[in-house]
Amino acid sequence: MPARTMLFLDDEHVANAVRLSRVWEQPRPFGPVLAADRPWEGACVVRPNVIANPDGAGYRMWYQVFTRRKTPGSRLFCYAQSDDGVTGIKPELGLVEWRGSRADNIVLGGRDPGWAL
């Protein structure tokens, strides 16, 4: 039988197991993975979507930021990556110009696309 990962929150898979005990660990806070620390990120990072890399090495994240409320270009979508799921790295992608430079991690910007709520 192939090995598979299981989340042991109840006794369904371990009720009849021998020499097995459950140990509950105390969660530890790590702080935010991403903080709004770039000029184009405004005051907040919202709606993150985190996806594990298909090869199992690290994670990719797409997230939305607001630079100014309800003005053209106020919503930007950015990209970050993480090797460990705790430390976020924001690579310079060069895809979208923001205030005369492409040295940013913006993947979609410019005028509000309208569909981005």
PDB file of C-alpha atoms in Angstrom, residues 10 22 25 34 37 44-45 51 61 75 80 84 86 92 95-97 108 110 112-113:
ATOM      1  CA  ASP A  10      -9.689  12.581  15.056  1.00  0.00           C
ATOM      2  CA  ARG A  22      -0.968  11.694  19.796  1.00  0.00           C
ATOM      3  CA  GLU A  25       2.167  20.908  19.785  1.00  0.00           C
ATOM      4  CA  LEU A  34       4.445  39.481   3.563  1.00  0.00           C
ATOM      5  CA  ASP A  37       7.054  47.354   2.406  1.00  0.00           C
ATOM      6  CA  CYS A  44      -2.042  46.701   2.916  1.00  0.00           C
ATOM      7  CA  VAL A  45      -1.560  43.341   1.254  1.00  0.00           C
ATOM      8  CA  ILE A  51       0.177  27.719  -4.254  1.00  0.00           C
ATOM      9  CA  MET A  61       1.938  33.816  -4.019  1.00  0.00           C
ATOM     10  CA  ARG A  75      -5.370  48.148  -7.610  1.00  0.00           C
ATOM     11  CA  ALA A  80       6.072  36.783  -4.271  1.00  0.00           C
ATOM     12  CA  ASP A  84       9.917  27.762   3.417  1.00  0.00           C
ATOM     13  CA  VAL A  86       7.495  31.712   6.222  1.00  0.00           C
ATOM     14  CA  GLU A  92      11.823  42.267  -9.537  1.00  0.00           C
ATOM     15  CA  LEU A  95       6.478  43.389 -16.253  1.00  0.00           C
ATOM     16  CA  VAL A  96       4.583  46.554 -15.286  1.00  0.00           C
ATOM     17  CA  GLU A  97       5.823  50.121 -15.127  1.00  0.00           C
ATOM     18  CA  LEU A 108      -1.037  43.350 -13.344  1.00  0.00           C
ATOM     19  CA  GLY A 110      -2.375  50.263 -14.704  1.00  0.00           C
ATOM     20  CA  ASP A 112      -8.395  49.339 -12.680  1.00  0.00           C
ATOM     21  CA  PRO A 113      -9.384  46.218 -14.601  1.00  0.00           C
TER      22      PRO A 113
END
